[in-house]
Amino acid sequence: MTIACYYHATYSDLNLPERHRFPIKKYIHLHQNVLEHYADTFTFYSPSCASATQISRCHDDHYVTNFFNNSLDKKSVKRIGFPWSSELVTRTCYSIGAAIDGAQHALKHGIATNISGGYHHAFPDYGSGFCIFNDLAIAAKELLATNQVDKVLIFDLDVHQGDGTAKTCAQEPNIVTASIHCERNFPMQKQVSDYDIGLDENISDDDYINCVNNTLELVCRLEQPDIILYNAGADIYARDELGYLNISLDGVFQRDLAVTQYCYSNNIPLLAVSGGGYQRNLNNLVEVHLQLYKAIAAVYG
């Protein structure tokens, strides 16, 4: 089978100040690498552009309007971490649209991916940490609001806690949030997910993979989700510049393989998004993100 992979050229089409911390060009390079290495496994789809109505399912109308109209105050823009531009608005809407499209595709076909995604620091009324709107929370709410599912699990394995996701979904009993993250890392003030596991910086690959397996099995047994939205953050990697865990490249692959294999074996639809990853050497960074696609190809390809 071929697997849907959502990608839009706007993902990397953003002019940022020189030496900006966010590696915006990683998306175009990841797209090229997936094409080069897994062309027979993945079929690329262009996502829809999410509407303000869809975004407002999870976010305050005033915040949404101010972002679209370039009316956010300087403090709010600084907290997001990106200078406002019309390109940023377009890019954001396509990233959100990809999460919605990908989740709906996964429900029908079992699996889908998004080259972008994982904007889990976005809160209902403000953005933070390079996250403007919370793509997986919005996709989950869209599925529920349109009666496509009864329960969604957002399984967040980025190195940073999914604080915005926890807050955004706190009053949504049919969206289950689970975050396995480095405890001593951003954000300093953690929110309360349905399931939170804060890890020590020196955890081994084996212990980390065991934690992922045990947590996923427990949460799915207790919650019985109809779909899993998976944030496959590459920043758990030992050489990530903003992550403090010590997971090897093979450990990243084994993690993504574990999640993918679990969903495949238990017939749970899966949308996987690339999540965070921060290295100034783009080739090295893309190699870490590529582990997700390697794992999916091994299971579904």
Short mmCIF file of C-alpha atoms in Angstrom, two decimals:
data_model
loop_
_atom_site.label_atom_id
_atom_site.label_comp_id
_atom_site.label_asym_id
_atom_site.label_seq_id
_atom_site.Cartn_x
_atom_site.Cartn_y
_atom_site.Cartn_z
CA MET A 1 0.00 0.00 0.00
CA THR A 2 1.02 3.62 -0.42
CA ILE A 3 0.69 5.95 2.54
CA ALA A 4 -0.62 9.49 2.43
CA CYS A 5 1.95 12.11 3.38
CA TYR A 6 0.74 15.72 3.54
CA TYR A 7 3.08 18.47 2.47
CA HIS A 8 2.81 22.05 1.27
CA ALA A 9 5.56 24.29 -0.09
CA THR A 10 4.61 26.99 2.42
CA TYR A 11 5.98 24.83 5.25
CA SER A 12 9.47 26.16 4.55
CA ASP A 13 8.42 29.35 2.76
CA LEU A 14 9.03 31.73 5.63
CA ASN A 15 11.68 34.43 5.81
CA LEU A 16 13.10 34.46 9.32
CA PRO A 17 15.86 36.66 10.75
CA GLU A 18 19.40 35.39 10.27
CA ARG A 19 20.39 32.79 12.90
CA HIS A 20 16.78 32.37 13.98
CA ARG A 21 16.46 29.38 16.30
CA PHE A 22 13.73 27.59 14.33
CA PRO A 23 15.07 25.44 11.44
CA ILE A 24 12.33 26.41 9.00
CA LYS A 25 14.04 24.82 5.98
CA LYS A 26 13.93 21.35 7.49
CA TYR A 27 10.51 20.66 5.97
CA ILE A 28 11.54 21.03 2.34
CA HIS A 29 14.62 18.89 3.00
CA LEU A 30 12.56 16.23 4.77
CA HIS A 31 10.12 16.18 1.87
CA GLN A 32 13.00 15.67 -0.56
CA ASN A 33 14.48 12.88 1.56
CA VAL A 34 11.19 11.00 1.84
CA LEU A 35 10.85 11.26 -1.94
CA GLU A 36 14.38 10.02 -2.42
CA HIS A 37 14.28 7.09 0.01
CA TYR A 38 10.62 6.06 0.20
CA ALA A 39 8.99 7.10 -3.07
CA ASP A 40 7.31 3.70 -3.40
CA THR A 41 5.81 3.91 0.09
CA PHE A 42 4.49 7.46 0.42
CA THR A 43 2.16 9.43 -1.84
CA PHE A 44 2.22 13.17 -1.28
CA TYR A 45 -1.00 15.11 -0.90
CA SER A 46 -1.46 18.86 -0.76
CA PRO A 47 -3.52 19.77 2.32
CA SER A 48 -6.58 21.94 2.56
CA CYS A 49 -6.26 25.40 4.04
CA ALA A 50 -7.91 25.35 7.47
CA SER A 51 -10.64 27.90 8.07
CA ALA A 52 -10.97 30.31 10.96
CA THR A 53 -14.11 28.38 11.96
CA GLN A 54 -12.14 25.14 12.26
CA ILE A 55 -9.34 26.82 14.20
CA SER A 56 -11.85 28.46 16.53
CA ARG A 57 -13.08 25.05 17.66
CA CYS A 58 -10.06 25.13 19.99
CA HIS A 59 -8.95 28.76 20.07
CA ASP A 60 -10.40 32.02 21.33
CA ASP A 61 -12.11 34.00 18.53
CA HIS A 62 -10.38 37.21 19.57
CA TYR A 63 -6.94 35.58 19.42
CA VAL A 64 -7.67 33.99 16.04
CA THR A 65 -8.89 37.28 14.57
CA ASN A 66 -5.92 39.22 15.92
CA PHE A 67 -3.48 36.73 14.44
CA PHE A 68 -5.10 36.82 11.02
CA ASN A 69 -5.27 40.64 11.05
CA ASN A 70 -1.75 41.25 12.41
CA SER A 71 -3.24 42.80 15.55
CA LEU A 72 -1.34 40.81 18.18
CA ASP A 73 0.65 42.92 20.62
CA LYS A 74 4.45 42.73 20.65
CA LYS A 75 4.53 40.54 23.76
CA SER A 76 2.25 37.97 22.12
CA VAL A 77 4.33 37.91 18.94
CA LYS A 78 7.54 37.52 20.94
CA ARG A 79 6.03 34.63 22.88
CA ILE A 80 5.20 32.83 19.63
CA GLY A 81 8.77 33.32 18.39
CA PHE A 82 8.01 34.17 14.75
CA PRO A 83 7.67 37.66 13.29
CA TRP A 84 4.19 38.12 11.82
CA SER A 85 3.82 37.95 8.05
CA SER A 86 1.14 37.00 5.54
CA GLU A 87 3.32 33.99 4.69
CA LEU A 88 3.16 32.89 8.32
CA VAL A 89 -0.65 33.02 8.21
CA THR A 90 -0.78 30.94 5.03
CA ARG A 91 1.74 28.43 6.31
CA THR A 92 -0.13 28.06 9.58
CA CYS A 93 -3.46 27.41 7.88
CA TYR A 94 -2.02 24.73 5.60
CA SER A 95 -0.29 23.02 8.54
CA ILE A 96 -3.59 22.90 10.43
CA GLY A 97 -5.42 21.75 7.32
CA ALA A 98 -2.94 18.90 6.92
CA ALA A 99 -3.70 17.67 10.43
CA ILE A 100 -7.43 17.67 9.73
CA ASP A 101 -7.08 16.07 6.30
CA GLY A 102 -4.56 13.55 7.60
CA ALA A 103 -6.72 12.49 10.52
CA GLN A 104 -9.71 11.97 8.24
CA HIS A 105 -7.58 10.03 5.76
CA ALA A 106 -6.21 7.84 8.55
CA LEU A 107 -9.71 6.97 9.67
CA LYS A 108 -10.48 5.64 6.20
CA HIS A 109 -7.13 4.05 5.32
CA GLY A 110 -5.44 3.32 8.64
CA ILE A 111 -2.41 5.63 8.42
CA ALA A 112 -1.39 9.11 7.31
CA THR A 113 1.53 11.44 7.96
CA ASN A 114 2.29 15.16 7.87
CA ILE A 115 5.76 16.57 7.16
CA SER A 116 4.85 19.50 9.44
CA GLY A 117 2.84 19.51 12.67
CA GLY A 118 3.11 18.96 16.39
CA TYR A 119 2.37 22.53 17.51
CA HIS A 120 1.65 21.54 21.07
CA HIS A 121 2.66 24.74 22.89
CA ALA A 122 -0.30 26.67 21.44
CA PHE A 123 -2.86 27.54 24.13
CA PRO A 124 -6.51 28.47 23.55
CA ASP A 125 -5.83 32.21 23.70
CA TYR A 126 -2.15 32.59 22.88
CA GLY A 127 0.74 31.00 21.04
CA SER A 128 4.07 29.94 22.50
CA GLY A 129 7.33 28.21 21.59
CA PHE A 130 6.98 28.47 17.78
CA CYS A 131 3.38 27.21 18.00
CA ILE A 132 0.48 29.44 16.93
CA PHE A 133 -2.50 27.11 16.75
CA ASN A 134 -2.65 23.58 18.14
CA ASP A 135 -2.93 21.37 15.06
CA LEU A 136 -3.61 18.02 16.72
CA ALA A 137 -6.14 19.44 19.18
CA ILE A 138 -7.96 21.15 16.30
CA ALA A 139 -7.95 17.92 14.25
CA ALA A 140 -9.27 15.97 17.25
CA LYS A 141 -12.04 18.51 17.86
CA GLU A 142 -12.97 18.48 14.17
CA LEU A 143 -13.35 14.69 14.19
CA LEU A 144 -15.53 14.84 17.29
CA ALA A 145 -17.62 17.80 16.15
CA THR A 146 -18.41 16.08 12.86
CA ASN A 147 -19.23 12.78 14.59
CA GLN A 148 -16.47 10.82 12.88
CA VAL A 149 -15.15 9.37 16.15
CA ASP A 150 -16.09 9.04 19.81
CA LYS A 151 -12.63 9.34 21.38
CA VAL A 152 -9.22 10.61 20.26
CA LEU A 153 -5.81 10.02 21.84
CA ILE A 154 -3.13 12.66 21.34
CA PHE A 155 0.09 10.78 22.07
CA ASP A 156 2.89 13.31 22.45
CA LEU A 157 6.50 12.08 22.47
CA ASP A 158 8.19 15.40 21.81
CA VAL A 159 10.97 16.10 24.33
CA HIS A 160 8.95 19.07 25.64
CA GLN A 161 5.69 18.59 27.49
CA GLY A 162 2.56 19.20 25.43
CA ASP A 163 1.44 21.98 27.75
CA GLY A 164 -0.75 23.79 25.26
CA THR A 165 -2.45 20.55 24.28
CA ALA A 166 -3.11 19.68 27.92
CA LYS A 167 -4.69 23.07 28.58
CA THR A 168 -6.63 23.21 25.32
CA CYS A 169 -8.15 19.76 25.83
CA ALA A 170 -8.62 19.92 29.61
CA GLN A 171 -12.39 20.26 29.33
CA GLU A 172 -12.72 17.75 26.50
CA PRO A 173 -13.36 14.29 28.03
CA ASN A 174 -13.30 12.65 24.60
CA ILE A 175 -9.81 13.94 23.80
CA VAL A 176 -7.23 12.04 25.83
CA THR A 177 -3.84 13.71 26.21
CA ALA A 178 -0.67 11.77 27.01
CA SER A 179 2.78 13.35 27.16
CA ILE A 180 6.11 11.60 27.73
CA HIS A 181 8.76 14.29 27.98
CA CYS A 182 11.96 15.43 29.66
CA GLU A 183 10.92 16.79 33.04
CA ARG A 184 13.73 19.34 33.30
CA ASN A 185 13.07 21.16 30.06
CA PHE A 186 10.76 23.76 28.54
CA PRO A 187 8.12 24.56 29.59
CA MET A 188 9.20 25.19 33.15
CA GLN A 189 5.57 25.44 34.26
CA LYS A 190 3.95 22.18 33.21
CA GLN A 191 0.23 21.76 32.60
CA VAL A 192 -1.79 18.68 33.55
CA SER A 193 -2.34 16.16 30.76
CA ASP A 194 -4.55 13.13 31.29
CA TYR A 195 -1.32 11.13 31.41
CA ASP A 196 2.01 12.82 32.12
CA ILE A 197 5.38 11.10 32.40
CA GLY A 198 8.36 13.33 33.07
CA LEU A 199 11.63 11.58 32.33
CA ASP A 200 15.12 11.95 33.78
CA GLU A 201 17.67 13.36 31.36
CA ASN A 202 19.86 10.25 31.51
CA ILE A 203 17.24 7.64 30.67
CA SER A 204 18.60 4.85 28.46
CA ASP A 205 17.21 3.85 25.08
CA ASP A 206 15.84 0.59 26.47
CA ASP A 207 14.13 2.22 29.44
CA TYR A 208 12.69 4.92 27.20
CA ILE A 209 11.24 2.42 24.72
CA ASN A 210 9.80 0.35 27.57
CA CYS A 211 8.15 3.48 28.94
CA VAL A 212 6.63 4.28 25.55
CA ASN A 213 5.35 0.74 25.06
CA ASN A 214 3.90 0.43 28.56
CA THR A 215 2.27 3.84 28.48
CA LEU A 216 0.72 3.36 25.06
CA GLU A 217 -0.64 -0.06 25.99
CA LEU A 218 -2.05 1.21 29.29
CA VAL A 219 -3.68 4.31 27.86
CA CYS A 220 -5.24 2.46 24.95
CA ARG A 221 -6.54 -0.31 27.21
CA LEU A 222 -8.14 2.20 29.56
CA GLU A 223 -9.37 4.75 27.00
CA GLN A 224 -10.10 2.72 23.85
CA PRO A 225 -9.38 5.53 21.35
CA ASP A 226 -10.79 5.45 17.84
CA ILE A 227 -7.67 7.14 16.45
CA ILE A 228 -4.21 8.15 17.67
CA LEU A 229 -2.69 11.49 16.73
CA TYR A 230 1.04 11.02 17.27
CA ASN A 231 3.53 13.84 17.79
CA ALA A 232 6.85 12.18 16.85
CA GLY A 233 9.21 14.88 18.10
CA ALA A 234 12.77 14.37 16.85
CA ASP A 235 14.12 16.44 19.73
CA ILE A 236 14.49 13.43 22.03
CA TYR A 237 17.69 12.71 20.08
CA ALA A 238 20.89 13.06 22.09
CA ARG A 239 22.38 15.71 19.79
CA ASP A 240 19.32 17.91 19.62
CA GLU A 241 20.23 21.44 20.63
CA LEU A 242 17.03 22.12 22.60
CA GLY A 243 16.41 18.66 24.00
CA TYR A 244 18.09 17.23 27.08
CA LEU A 245 17.47 13.52 26.63
CA ASN A 246 20.18 11.11 25.54
CA ILE A 247 18.34 8.89 23.04
CA SER A 248 20.37 7.46 20.15
CA LEU A 249 19.34 7.65 16.50
CA ASP A 250 18.37 3.99 16.63
CA GLY A 251 16.40 4.75 19.79
CA VAL A 252 14.37 7.33 17.86
CA PHE A 253 13.68 4.71 15.18
CA GLN A 254 12.73 2.07 17.76
CA ARG A 255 10.32 4.52 19.41
CA ASP A 256 8.59 5.33 16.12
CA LEU A 257 8.55 1.65 15.21
CA ALA A 258 6.94 0.79 18.55
CA VAL A 259 4.11 3.31 18.13
CA THR A 260 3.56 2.40 14.50
CA GLN A 261 3.60 -1.35 15.15
CA TYR A 262 1.17 -1.01 18.05
CA CYS A 263 -1.35 0.89 15.94
CA TYR A 264 -0.97 -1.53 13.04
CA SER A 265 -1.32 -4.64 15.23
CA ASN A 266 -4.36 -3.26 17.04
CA ASN A 267 -6.10 -1.76 14.01
CA ILE A 268 -6.03 1.76 15.43
CA PRO A 269 -5.89 4.52 12.79
CA LEU A 270 -2.75 6.64 13.13
CA LEU A 271 -1.87 10.16 12.07
CA ALA A 272 1.83 10.82 12.68
CA VAL A 273 3.33 14.32 12.50
CA SER A 274 6.99 15.28 12.53
CA GLY A 275 7.07 17.43 15.68
CA GLY A 276 10.03 19.33 17.07
CA GLY A 277 13.69 19.00 16.18
CA TYR A 278 16.47 21.54 16.54
CA GLN A 279 19.90 21.20 14.96
CA ARG A 280 21.56 23.87 12.85
CA ASN A 281 23.01 21.14 10.63
CA LEU A 282 19.92 20.42 8.54
CA ASN A 283 21.24 17.17 7.09
CA ASN A 284 21.74 15.74 10.57
CA LEU A 285 18.35 17.02 11.73
CA VAL A 286 16.48 15.60 8.76
CA GLU A 287 18.12 12.21 9.36
CA VAL A 288 16.48 12.14 12.80
CA HIS A 289 13.06 13.15 11.46
CA LEU A 290 13.42 10.54 8.73
CA GLN A 291 13.32 7.76 11.33
CA LEU A 292 9.54 8.19 11.52
CA TYR A 293 9.13 7.50 7.82
CA LYS A 294 11.59 4.62 7.97
CA ALA A 295 9.54 3.06 10.76
CA ILE A 296 6.21 3.54 9.00
CA ALA A 297 7.63 2.08 5.79
CA ALA A 298 8.88 -0.95 7.72
CA VAL A 299 5.42 -1.63 9.16
CA TYR A 300 2.97 -0.47 6.49
CA GLY A 301 5.08 -0.39 3.34
#
